[in-house]
Amino acid sequence: MPSADGWLVEAALALEEADAAAAHGDVPVGAVVVDADGALLGRGHNRREIDRDPTAHAELVALRAAAAVRGSWRLSGATLVVTLEPCAMCAGALVNARVSRVVFGARDPKAGAVRSLFRVADDARLNHRLEIVEGVRADEAAARLRAFFGALRAAGEK
C-alpha cells in the first residue's frame, strides 16, 4: 500500500476545494479524482447548501466530473482523494463506480463509512473493494472543519 506521503499534491488540491466549499457556506470538504497515471479527472467540493441538494457531497461532485471526462461510470484505476472520510452514501458510490483507491484526510467519527463507523469500501461481502489510505493532511482538513463549525457556533447557528 502506498504511504500517505505519496498523495500530498492531490490532497492539496482537495484542500483547495474544501476552501471553496467554505467560501459559499458549505461544510469544507473537497475531493479530487486522478487516473492511474496521476492525471486529474475531476474535482469537487460540498455544494449541498448552494445547490440545495442533499447528494451534493464533494466525493459525488468529483466522481460525476471524472465520469464525464472518462465517458463512463466505471472509474477503474482511479483514486479519489478527499479531505474527510466518506459517509455511507459516498463510500457506496465509490464501490459502485469501481474506484480503485480512496485516500482521505481526517476520520469522521459521526458519519465515516470507510473506517470509523462502517467499512463499506473494503467489505468482502460487496462485489468491489477499494484500497484505503488514510491520514493524508488530516490535521489541515480537521482544522478547517473545526474553524467552520466554531464560526457557526459563535454565530448561534449550530
Steps between C-alpha positions, in 0.01 A plus 500: 500500500639844411585722792295803589792718387445399138176697476603845625449685170154354445411568864601864451254523210229341716573757775458778241161353416412489870578871523268562203219322685549712811503815289135442406385371838535126452689265729865518386551165333679469168588213268692425183511194275818404318566219256767233540759734345410785737310708244214700648162364391269698727479722802222614726398637835190489714217684328201392709410851611562684174330234286235410761590138426550244777716286268740781404788367710854574383561137408191472280570832328855383422382152389243652264767724346741207462234280341421778252869529405535123467170462319411212730368442848774241550800670661727196528859597569397838642575636844272737690682728744270670752556712809251313722419132530208423268150443638290193417352658185840602366671174595224314318549719194874425503428128503238531225731715284772232532752757626825324584614704798371755748742730678354709780619750755307522825287223642132577555390341829137601444445387142815335363424185304851398393659449843319677784144363512491258206747341259304526177801556273666168582207285610564150363126448450487761224592443136780758505748613761732800509849547628487749789760758601411721792645795686631706206517862621246404765596779740441766235166350401388472862607860571277625219205307638560625856523861381185468289287348775653730763390800295149356468478443875630851569228638274240289681428293191615159622 
